[in-house]
Amino acid sequence: MGAYSSNIPDVIKQMQGIRPKIDRKVAALVKRLILQIDISVHEKTPVWSGLAIRNMIWTKGQPNTTEYPEVKIGTVEDEGRRPANAAMARRTRDAELSAVGKNPYGVWFLSNASHHIFELEAGNLPSPDRSRVPPGGMFGLTYAQLRAGMGV
């Protein structure tokens, strides 16, 4: 029978590099999910005043509960206020994406504290017959699509 031998120092050295590799892979996955969620919800959200888009706030640890005023740049017609309000909201996304690289293990929230978000999500604004929100809502439909894409 042959004898078994191993180079213990080499094995230990290789094992020490596993955790940072896992952390980088988890961080990349979390960043992709945050971007995918953000893009999907924004695409499904109609803009009138800009309030709903402005209040798409990313946070880590607990949801945002502050309603921020819309940015009143651009016209209400033809979603003219989307760019300015989306830019303000995406600042929070970008800040959280930076934080993911430092510690990818956490709970992130995309919350919306605008006073009319529940009615908008339900497709009742500006009225049920004029709503441009897809059946299932902006958040609800995005959640369902992500779960289906992950096979959950």
Short mmCIF file of N, CA and C in Angstrom, two decimals:
data_model
loop_
_atom_site.label_atom_id
_atom_site.label_comp_id
_atom_site.label_asym_id
_atom_site.label_seq_id
_atom_site.Cartn_x
_atom_site.Cartn_y
_atom_site.Cartn_z
N MET A 1 0.83 -1.18 0.00
CA MET A 1 0.00 0.00 0.00
C MET A 1 0.87 1.24 0.00
N GLY A 2 0.43 2.18 -0.75
CA GLY A 2 1.17 3.44 -0.82
C GLY A 2 0.89 4.32 0.38
N ALA A 3 1.81 5.14 0.70
CA ALA A 3 1.66 6.09 1.80
C ALA A 3 1.02 7.37 1.28
N TYR A 4 0.25 8.02 2.11
CA TYR A 4 -0.39 9.29 1.75
C TYR A 4 0.41 10.41 2.37
N SER A 5 0.69 11.39 1.58
CA SER A 5 1.37 12.56 2.13
C SER A 5 0.75 13.80 1.51
N SER A 6 0.84 14.90 2.18
CA SER A 6 0.33 16.16 1.64
C SER A 6 1.22 17.29 2.11
N ASN A 7 1.14 18.33 1.39
CA ASN A 7 1.91 19.52 1.74
C ASN A 7 0.97 20.44 2.50
N ILE A 8 0.92 20.27 3.81
CA ILE A 8 -0.01 21.00 4.66
C ILE A 8 0.13 22.52 4.51
N PRO A 9 1.32 23.08 4.48
CA PRO A 9 1.42 24.54 4.32
C PRO A 9 0.78 25.05 3.03
N ASP A 10 0.93 24.30 1.92
CA ASP A 10 0.30 24.71 0.66
C ASP A 10 -1.22 24.63 0.74
N VAL A 11 -1.72 23.59 1.36
CA VAL A 11 -3.17 23.44 1.52
C VAL A 11 -3.73 24.58 2.35
N ILE A 12 -3.07 24.92 3.44
CA ILE A 12 -3.52 26.02 4.30
C ILE A 12 -3.50 27.34 3.53
N LYS A 13 -2.45 27.57 2.77
CA LYS A 13 -2.33 28.80 1.99
C LYS A 13 -3.48 28.92 0.98
N GLN A 14 -3.79 27.82 0.30
CA GLN A 14 -4.89 27.84 -0.67
C GLN A 14 -6.23 28.07 0.02
N MET A 15 -6.42 27.48 1.18
CA MET A 15 -7.69 27.64 1.90
C MET A 15 -7.87 29.07 2.39
N GLN A 16 -6.79 29.75 2.72
CA GLN A 16 -6.89 31.13 3.20
C GLN A 16 -7.38 32.07 2.09
N GLY A 17 -7.18 31.71 0.86
CA GLY A 17 -7.64 32.54 -0.24
C GLY A 17 -9.08 32.29 -0.65
N ILE A 18 -9.73 31.30 -0.06
CA ILE A 18 -11.10 30.96 -0.45
C ILE A 18 -12.09 32.03 -0.01
N ARG A 19 -12.02 32.50 1.21
CA ARG A 19 -13.00 33.46 1.73
C ARG A 19 -13.05 34.75 0.90
N PRO A 20 -11.91 35.37 0.57
CA PRO A 20 -11.99 36.58 -0.27
C PRO A 20 -12.60 36.31 -1.65
N LYS A 21 -12.34 35.15 -2.21
CA LYS A 21 -12.93 34.81 -3.51
C LYS A 21 -14.44 34.69 -3.39
N ILE A 22 -14.89 34.03 -2.34
CA ILE A 22 -16.35 33.90 -2.10
C ILE A 22 -16.96 35.28 -1.90
N ASP A 23 -16.32 36.12 -1.09
CA ASP A 23 -16.83 37.47 -0.84
C ASP A 23 -16.96 38.26 -2.14
N ARG A 24 -15.97 38.16 -3.02
CA ARG A 24 -16.03 38.88 -4.30
C ARG A 24 -17.17 38.36 -5.17
N LYS A 25 -17.38 37.05 -5.19
CA LYS A 25 -18.47 36.48 -6.00
C LYS A 25 -19.83 36.89 -5.44
N VAL A 26 -19.97 36.86 -4.12
CA VAL A 26 -21.23 37.27 -3.50
C VAL A 26 -21.48 38.76 -3.77
N ALA A 27 -20.45 39.59 -3.64
CA ALA A 27 -20.60 41.03 -3.90
C ALA A 27 -21.04 41.27 -5.35
N ALA A 28 -20.43 40.55 -6.28
CA ALA A 28 -20.81 40.73 -7.69
C ALA A 28 -22.27 40.32 -7.91
N LEU A 29 -22.70 39.25 -7.28
CA LEU A 29 -24.09 38.80 -7.41
C LEU A 29 -25.05 39.83 -6.80
N VAL A 30 -24.74 40.32 -5.61
CA VAL A 30 -25.60 41.31 -4.95
C VAL A 30 -25.68 42.57 -5.80
N LYS A 31 -24.56 43.03 -6.33
CA LYS A 31 -24.58 44.22 -7.19
C LYS A 31 -25.45 44.02 -8.42
N ARG A 32 -25.33 42.84 -9.05
CA ARG A 32 -26.16 42.57 -10.24
C ARG A 32 -27.64 42.57 -9.87
N LEU A 33 -27.99 41.98 -8.74
CA LEU A 33 -29.40 41.95 -8.33
C LEU A 33 -29.92 43.35 -8.03
N ILE A 34 -29.14 44.15 -7.32
CA ILE A 34 -29.57 45.52 -7.03
C ILE A 34 -29.80 46.29 -8.32
N LEU A 35 -28.88 46.19 -9.26
CA LEU A 35 -29.04 46.88 -10.55
C LEU A 35 -30.26 46.38 -11.31
N GLN A 36 -30.43 45.07 -11.33
CA GLN A 36 -31.56 44.49 -12.07
C GLN A 36 -32.88 44.93 -11.45
N ILE A 37 -32.97 44.91 -10.14
CA ILE A 37 -34.20 45.33 -9.46
C ILE A 37 -34.46 46.81 -9.74
N ASP A 38 -33.43 47.63 -9.58
CA ASP A 38 -33.58 49.06 -9.77
C ASP A 38 -34.06 49.40 -11.19
N ILE A 39 -33.40 48.82 -12.16
CA ILE A 39 -33.77 49.09 -13.56
C ILE A 39 -35.20 48.63 -13.83
N SER A 40 -35.55 47.44 -13.37
CA SER A 40 -36.87 46.89 -13.64
C SER A 40 -37.99 47.73 -13.00
N VAL A 41 -37.80 48.11 -11.75
CA VAL A 41 -38.83 48.91 -11.08
C VAL A 41 -38.95 50.28 -11.73
N HIS A 42 -37.83 50.91 -12.04
CA HIS A 42 -37.88 52.23 -12.69
C HIS A 42 -38.58 52.17 -14.04
N GLU A 43 -38.30 51.13 -14.83
CA GLU A 43 -38.93 51.01 -16.15
C GLU A 43 -40.44 50.87 -16.04
N LYS A 44 -40.92 50.24 -14.99
CA LYS A 44 -42.35 49.99 -14.83
C LYS A 44 -43.11 51.14 -14.16
N THR A 45 -42.38 52.11 -13.64
CA THR A 45 -43.00 53.19 -12.87
C THR A 45 -43.30 54.38 -13.77
N PRO A 46 -44.58 54.73 -13.91
CA PRO A 46 -44.93 55.91 -14.71
C PRO A 46 -44.58 57.18 -13.94
N VAL A 47 -44.37 58.26 -14.65
CA VAL A 47 -44.01 59.53 -14.01
C VAL A 47 -45.06 60.58 -14.35
N TRP A 48 -45.61 61.19 -13.32
CA TRP A 48 -46.43 62.39 -13.49
C TRP A 48 -45.69 63.53 -12.83
N SER A 49 -45.69 63.56 -11.51
CA SER A 49 -44.99 64.63 -10.80
C SER A 49 -43.52 64.30 -10.60
N GLY A 50 -43.16 63.04 -10.61
CA GLY A 50 -41.80 62.60 -10.34
C GLY A 50 -41.62 62.08 -8.93
N LEU A 51 -42.65 62.22 -8.10
CA LEU A 51 -42.55 61.84 -6.69
C LEU A 51 -42.26 60.35 -6.50
N ALA A 52 -42.92 59.49 -7.24
CA ALA A 52 -42.71 58.05 -7.07
C ALA A 52 -41.29 57.64 -7.47
N ILE A 53 -40.79 58.19 -8.56
CA ILE A 53 -39.43 57.87 -9.00
C ILE A 53 -38.41 58.44 -8.01
N ARG A 54 -38.60 59.65 -7.56
CA ARG A 54 -37.66 60.30 -6.63
C ARG A 54 -37.51 59.51 -5.34
N ASN A 55 -38.58 58.86 -4.93
CA ASN A 55 -38.57 58.16 -3.65
C ASN A 55 -38.22 56.68 -3.74
N MET A 56 -37.61 56.24 -4.83
CA MET A 56 -37.07 54.88 -4.94
C MET A 56 -35.71 54.90 -4.25
N ILE A 57 -35.69 54.63 -2.96
CA ILE A 57 -34.50 54.81 -2.14
C ILE A 57 -33.93 53.46 -1.71
N TRP A 58 -32.64 53.27 -1.99
CA TRP A 58 -31.92 52.07 -1.56
C TRP A 58 -31.26 52.33 -0.22
N THR A 59 -31.39 51.39 0.70
CA THR A 59 -30.74 51.47 2.00
C THR A 59 -30.31 50.07 2.42
N LYS A 60 -29.39 50.02 3.36
CA LYS A 60 -28.97 48.75 3.94
C LYS A 60 -29.39 48.72 5.39
N GLY A 61 -29.96 47.60 5.80
CA GLY A 61 -30.31 47.41 7.21
C GLY A 61 -31.75 47.69 7.57
N GLN A 62 -32.30 48.75 7.03
CA GLN A 62 -33.71 49.06 7.28
C GLN A 62 -34.24 49.93 6.15
N PRO A 63 -35.54 49.83 5.88
CA PRO A 63 -36.10 50.61 4.77
C PRO A 63 -36.15 52.11 5.09
N ASN A 64 -36.11 52.90 4.05
CA ASN A 64 -36.26 54.34 4.19
C ASN A 64 -37.72 54.65 4.50
N THR A 65 -37.95 55.61 5.38
CA THR A 65 -39.32 56.01 5.72
C THR A 65 -39.57 57.50 5.47
N THR A 66 -38.61 58.17 4.87
CA THR A 66 -38.73 59.61 4.60
C THR A 66 -39.22 59.83 3.18
N GLU A 67 -40.25 60.66 3.05
CA GLU A 67 -40.70 61.05 1.71
C GLU A 67 -39.94 62.30 1.28
N TYR A 68 -39.26 62.19 0.14
CA TYR A 68 -38.51 63.31 -0.40
C TYR A 68 -39.35 64.02 -1.44
N PRO A 69 -39.27 65.36 -1.53
CA PRO A 69 -40.06 66.07 -2.53
C PRO A 69 -39.51 65.81 -3.93
N GLU A 70 -40.40 65.81 -4.90
CA GLU A 70 -39.96 65.59 -6.27
C GLU A 70 -39.13 66.77 -6.75
N VAL A 71 -38.27 66.51 -7.71
CA VAL A 71 -37.47 67.56 -8.34
C VAL A 71 -38.34 68.13 -9.45
N LYS A 72 -38.60 69.42 -9.38
CA LYS A 72 -39.53 70.04 -10.32
C LYS A 72 -38.80 70.65 -11.51
N ILE A 73 -37.99 69.80 -12.15
CA ILE A 73 -37.30 70.19 -13.37
C ILE A 73 -37.95 69.41 -14.50
N GLY A 74 -38.31 70.07 -15.56
CA GLY A 74 -38.99 69.40 -16.66
C GLY A 74 -40.49 69.54 -16.53
N THR A 75 -41.18 69.12 -17.56
CA THR A 75 -42.64 69.24 -17.57
C THR A 75 -43.27 67.95 -17.08
N VAL A 76 -44.48 68.07 -16.59
CA VAL A 76 -45.22 66.91 -16.14
C VAL A 76 -45.64 66.06 -17.34
N GLU A 77 -45.87 66.69 -18.48
CA GLU A 77 -46.27 65.97 -19.68
C GLU A 77 -45.12 65.12 -20.20
N ASP A 78 -45.45 64.01 -20.81
CA ASP A 78 -44.49 63.13 -21.48
C ASP A 78 -43.34 62.70 -20.57
N GLU A 79 -43.64 62.53 -19.31
CA GLU A 79 -42.65 62.06 -18.33
C GLU A 79 -41.40 62.92 -18.30
N GLY A 80 -41.56 64.21 -18.52
CA GLY A 80 -40.43 65.13 -18.56
C GLY A 80 -39.67 65.25 -17.26
N ARG A 81 -40.29 64.84 -16.17
CA ARG A 81 -39.60 64.93 -14.88
C ARG A 81 -38.86 63.65 -14.51
N ARG A 82 -38.92 62.63 -15.34
CA ARG A 82 -38.24 61.37 -15.03
C ARG A 82 -36.73 61.53 -14.84
N PRO A 83 -35.99 62.15 -15.78
CA PRO A 83 -34.53 62.16 -15.65
C PRO A 83 -34.02 62.77 -14.35
N ALA A 84 -34.53 63.93 -13.96
CA ALA A 84 -34.03 64.60 -12.76
C ALA A 84 -34.36 63.81 -11.50
N ASN A 85 -35.56 63.26 -11.43
CA ASN A 85 -35.96 62.51 -10.25
C ASN A 85 -35.27 61.15 -10.18
N ALA A 86 -35.10 60.51 -11.32
CA ALA A 86 -34.39 59.23 -11.35
C ALA A 86 -32.93 59.42 -10.93
N ALA A 87 -32.34 60.51 -11.36
CA ALA A 87 -30.94 60.78 -11.00
C ALA A 87 -30.78 60.92 -9.49
N MET A 88 -31.72 61.60 -8.85
CA MET A 88 -31.65 61.76 -7.39
C MET A 88 -31.80 60.40 -6.69
N ALA A 89 -32.74 59.60 -7.16
CA ALA A 89 -32.96 58.30 -6.54
C ALA A 89 -31.76 57.38 -6.75
N ARG A 90 -31.17 57.46 -7.91
CA ARG A 90 -30.06 56.54 -8.23
C ARG A 90 -28.79 56.87 -7.45
N ARG A 91 -28.74 58.05 -6.87
CA ARG A 91 -27.60 58.35 -5.99
C ARG A 91 -27.57 57.38 -4.81
N THR A 92 -28.74 57.04 -4.29
CA THR A 92 -28.77 56.09 -3.16
C THR A 92 -28.37 54.70 -3.63
N ARG A 93 -28.80 54.33 -4.84
CA ARG A 93 -28.40 53.04 -5.39
C ARG A 93 -26.89 52.97 -5.55
N ASP A 94 -26.31 54.00 -6.11
CA ASP A 94 -24.87 54.02 -6.34
C ASP A 94 -24.09 53.96 -5.03
N ALA A 95 -24.59 54.65 -4.00
CA ALA A 95 -23.92 54.60 -2.70
C ALA A 95 -23.97 53.18 -2.12
N GLU A 96 -25.10 52.52 -2.26
CA GLU A 96 -25.21 51.15 -1.74
C GLU A 96 -24.36 50.18 -2.55
N LEU A 97 -24.27 50.39 -3.86
CA LEU A 97 -23.42 49.53 -4.67
C LEU A 97 -21.96 49.63 -4.23
N SER A 98 -21.53 50.82 -3.85
CA SER A 98 -20.17 50.99 -3.34
C SER A 98 -19.99 50.24 -2.03
N ALA A 99 -21.01 50.28 -1.18
CA ALA A 99 -20.92 49.62 0.12
C ALA A 99 -20.91 48.10 -0.01
N VAL A 100 -21.53 47.57 -1.05
CA VAL A 100 -21.59 46.11 -1.23
C VAL A 100 -20.18 45.53 -1.33
N GLY A 101 -19.28 46.22 -2.01
CA GLY A 101 -17.92 45.73 -2.17
C GLY A 101 -17.18 45.60 -0.85
N LYS A 102 -17.54 46.42 0.13
CA LYS A 102 -16.89 46.37 1.44
C LYS A 102 -17.44 45.25 2.30
N ASN A 103 -18.73 45.01 2.19
CA ASN A 103 -19.37 43.94 2.96
C ASN A 103 -20.62 43.49 2.22
N PRO A 104 -20.53 42.39 1.47
CA PRO A 104 -21.67 41.97 0.65
C PRO A 104 -22.77 41.26 1.43
N TYR A 105 -22.54 41.02 2.71
CA TYR A 105 -23.51 40.26 3.50
C TYR A 105 -24.36 41.23 4.30
N GLY A 106 -25.56 41.41 3.87
CA GLY A 106 -26.46 42.32 4.54
C GLY A 106 -27.83 42.24 3.89
N VAL A 107 -28.72 43.06 4.37
CA VAL A 107 -30.06 43.13 3.80
C VAL A 107 -30.24 44.52 3.22
N TRP A 108 -30.53 44.56 1.93
CA TRP A 108 -30.75 45.83 1.24
C TRP A 108 -32.23 46.00 0.96
N PHE A 109 -32.67 47.25 1.00
CA PHE A 109 -34.07 47.57 0.75
C PHE A 109 -34.18 48.58 -0.38
N LEU A 110 -35.12 48.35 -1.26
CA LEU A 110 -35.57 49.39 -2.18
C LEU A 110 -36.95 49.76 -1.67
N SER A 111 -37.04 50.91 -1.06
CA SER A 111 -38.33 51.31 -0.48
C SER A 111 -38.80 52.59 -1.16
N ASN A 112 -40.07 52.87 -0.95
CA ASN A 112 -40.66 54.07 -1.51
C ASN A 112 -41.64 54.62 -0.50
N ALA A 113 -41.33 55.79 0.06
CA ALA A 113 -42.16 56.39 1.10
C ALA A 113 -43.08 57.48 0.56
N SER A 114 -43.23 57.56 -0.77
CA SER A 114 -44.14 58.58 -1.30
C SER A 114 -45.56 58.25 -0.85
N HIS A 115 -46.32 59.28 -0.54
CA HIS A 115 -47.64 59.09 0.08
C HIS A 115 -48.63 58.35 -0.82
N HIS A 116 -48.39 58.30 -2.11
CA HIS A 116 -49.35 57.65 -3.00
C HIS A 116 -48.82 56.34 -3.61
N ILE A 117 -47.73 55.79 -3.08
CA ILE A 117 -47.11 54.63 -3.72
C ILE A 117 -48.02 53.39 -3.70
N PHE A 118 -48.79 53.20 -2.64
CA PHE A 118 -49.66 52.02 -2.58
C PHE A 118 -50.75 52.08 -3.65
N GLU A 119 -51.31 53.26 -3.85
CA GLU A 119 -52.33 53.42 -4.90
C GLU A 119 -51.72 53.26 -6.28
N LEU A 120 -50.51 53.79 -6.46
CA LEU A 120 -49.83 53.66 -7.74
C LEU A 120 -49.50 52.19 -8.02
N GLU A 121 -48.95 51.50 -7.04
CA GLU A 121 -48.60 50.08 -7.19
C GLU A 121 -49.84 49.24 -7.53
N ALA A 122 -50.97 49.62 -6.97
CA ALA A 122 -52.22 48.88 -7.22
C ALA A 122 -52.85 49.23 -8.56
N GLY A 123 -52.29 50.21 -9.27
CA GLY A 123 -52.84 50.59 -10.57
C GLY A 123 -54.04 51.50 -10.48
N ASN A 124 -54.17 52.24 -9.38
CA ASN A 124 -55.32 53.11 -9.19
C ASN A 124 -55.04 54.58 -9.51
N LEU A 125 -53.84 54.91 -9.95
CA LEU A 125 -53.51 56.31 -10.25
C LEU A 125 -53.09 56.47 -11.70
N PRO A 126 -53.45 57.55 -12.36
CA PRO A 126 -54.31 58.61 -11.84
C PRO A 126 -55.75 58.14 -11.64
N SER A 127 -56.13 57.08 -12.33
CA SER A 127 -57.40 56.41 -12.10
C SER A 127 -57.23 54.99 -12.67
N PRO A 128 -58.03 54.03 -12.20
CA PRO A 128 -57.83 52.65 -12.69
C PRO A 128 -57.89 52.51 -14.21
N ASP A 129 -58.72 53.31 -14.87
CA ASP A 129 -58.83 53.18 -16.32
C ASP A 129 -57.70 53.91 -17.06
N ARG A 130 -56.94 54.77 -16.38
CA ARG A 130 -55.85 55.50 -17.02
C ARG A 130 -54.47 55.10 -16.51
N SER A 131 -54.41 54.13 -15.62
CA SER A 131 -53.12 53.73 -15.04
C SER A 131 -52.24 53.07 -16.09
N ARG A 132 -50.95 53.38 -16.02
CA ARG A 132 -49.98 52.73 -16.91
C ARG A 132 -49.12 51.73 -16.14
N VAL A 133 -49.52 51.43 -14.92
CA VAL A 133 -48.78 50.46 -14.11
C VAL A 133 -49.18 49.06 -14.58
N PRO A 134 -48.20 48.19 -14.83
CA PRO A 134 -48.54 46.84 -15.30
C PRO A 134 -49.30 46.06 -14.23
N PRO A 135 -50.16 45.13 -14.65
CA PRO A 135 -50.86 44.29 -13.67
C PRO A 135 -49.83 43.59 -12.78
N GLY A 136 -50.05 43.67 -11.50
CA GLY A 136 -49.11 43.10 -10.55
C GLY A 136 -48.25 44.17 -9.88
N GLY A 137 -48.26 45.38 -10.44
CA GLY A 137 -47.52 46.49 -9.84
C GLY A 137 -46.05 46.52 -10.23
N MET A 138 -45.43 47.66 -9.99
CA MET A 138 -44.02 47.83 -10.36
C MET A 138 -43.12 46.94 -9.50
N PHE A 139 -43.34 47.00 -8.20
CA PHE A 139 -42.53 46.20 -7.29
C PHE A 139 -42.93 44.73 -7.35
N GLY A 140 -44.23 44.47 -7.32
CA GLY A 140 -44.71 43.10 -7.32
C GLY A 140 -44.31 42.32 -8.56
N LEU A 141 -44.42 42.93 -9.72
CA LEU A 141 -44.06 42.27 -10.97
C LEU A 141 -42.54 42.04 -11.05
N THR A 142 -41.77 43.02 -10.60
CA THR A 142 -40.30 42.86 -10.58
C THR A 142 -39.91 41.71 -9.67
N TYR A 143 -40.52 41.64 -8.51
CA TYR A 143 -40.23 40.56 -7.56
C TYR A 143 -40.55 39.20 -8.17
N ALA A 144 -41.71 39.09 -8.80
CA ALA A 144 -42.10 37.83 -9.43
C ALA A 144 -41.14 37.45 -10.56
N GLN A 145 -40.74 38.42 -11.36
CA GLN A 145 -39.81 38.16 -12.46
C GLN A 145 -38.45 37.69 -11.94
N LEU A 146 -37.95 38.32 -10.90
CA LEU A 146 -36.66 37.91 -10.33
C LEU A 146 -36.72 36.50 -9.74
N ARG A 147 -37.78 36.21 -9.04
CA ARG A 147 -37.93 34.86 -8.46
C ARG A 147 -37.99 33.82 -9.58
N ALA A 148 -38.73 34.12 -10.62
CA ALA A 148 -38.83 33.17 -11.74
C ALA A 148 -37.47 32.99 -12.40
N GLY A 149 -36.73 34.08 -12.57
CA GLY A 149 -35.42 34.02 -13.19
C GLY A 149 -34.41 33.23 -12.37
N MET A 150 -34.60 33.22 -11.06
CA MET A 150 -33.69 32.48 -10.17
C MET A 150 -34.19 31.06 -9.93
N GLY A 151 -35.36 30.74 -10.48
CA GLY A 151 -35.90 29.39 -10.29
C GLY A 151 -36.45 29.16 -8.89
N VAL A 152 -36.87 30.21 -8.23
CA VAL A 152 -37.39 30.09 -6.86
C VAL A 152 -38.89 30.05 -6.87
#
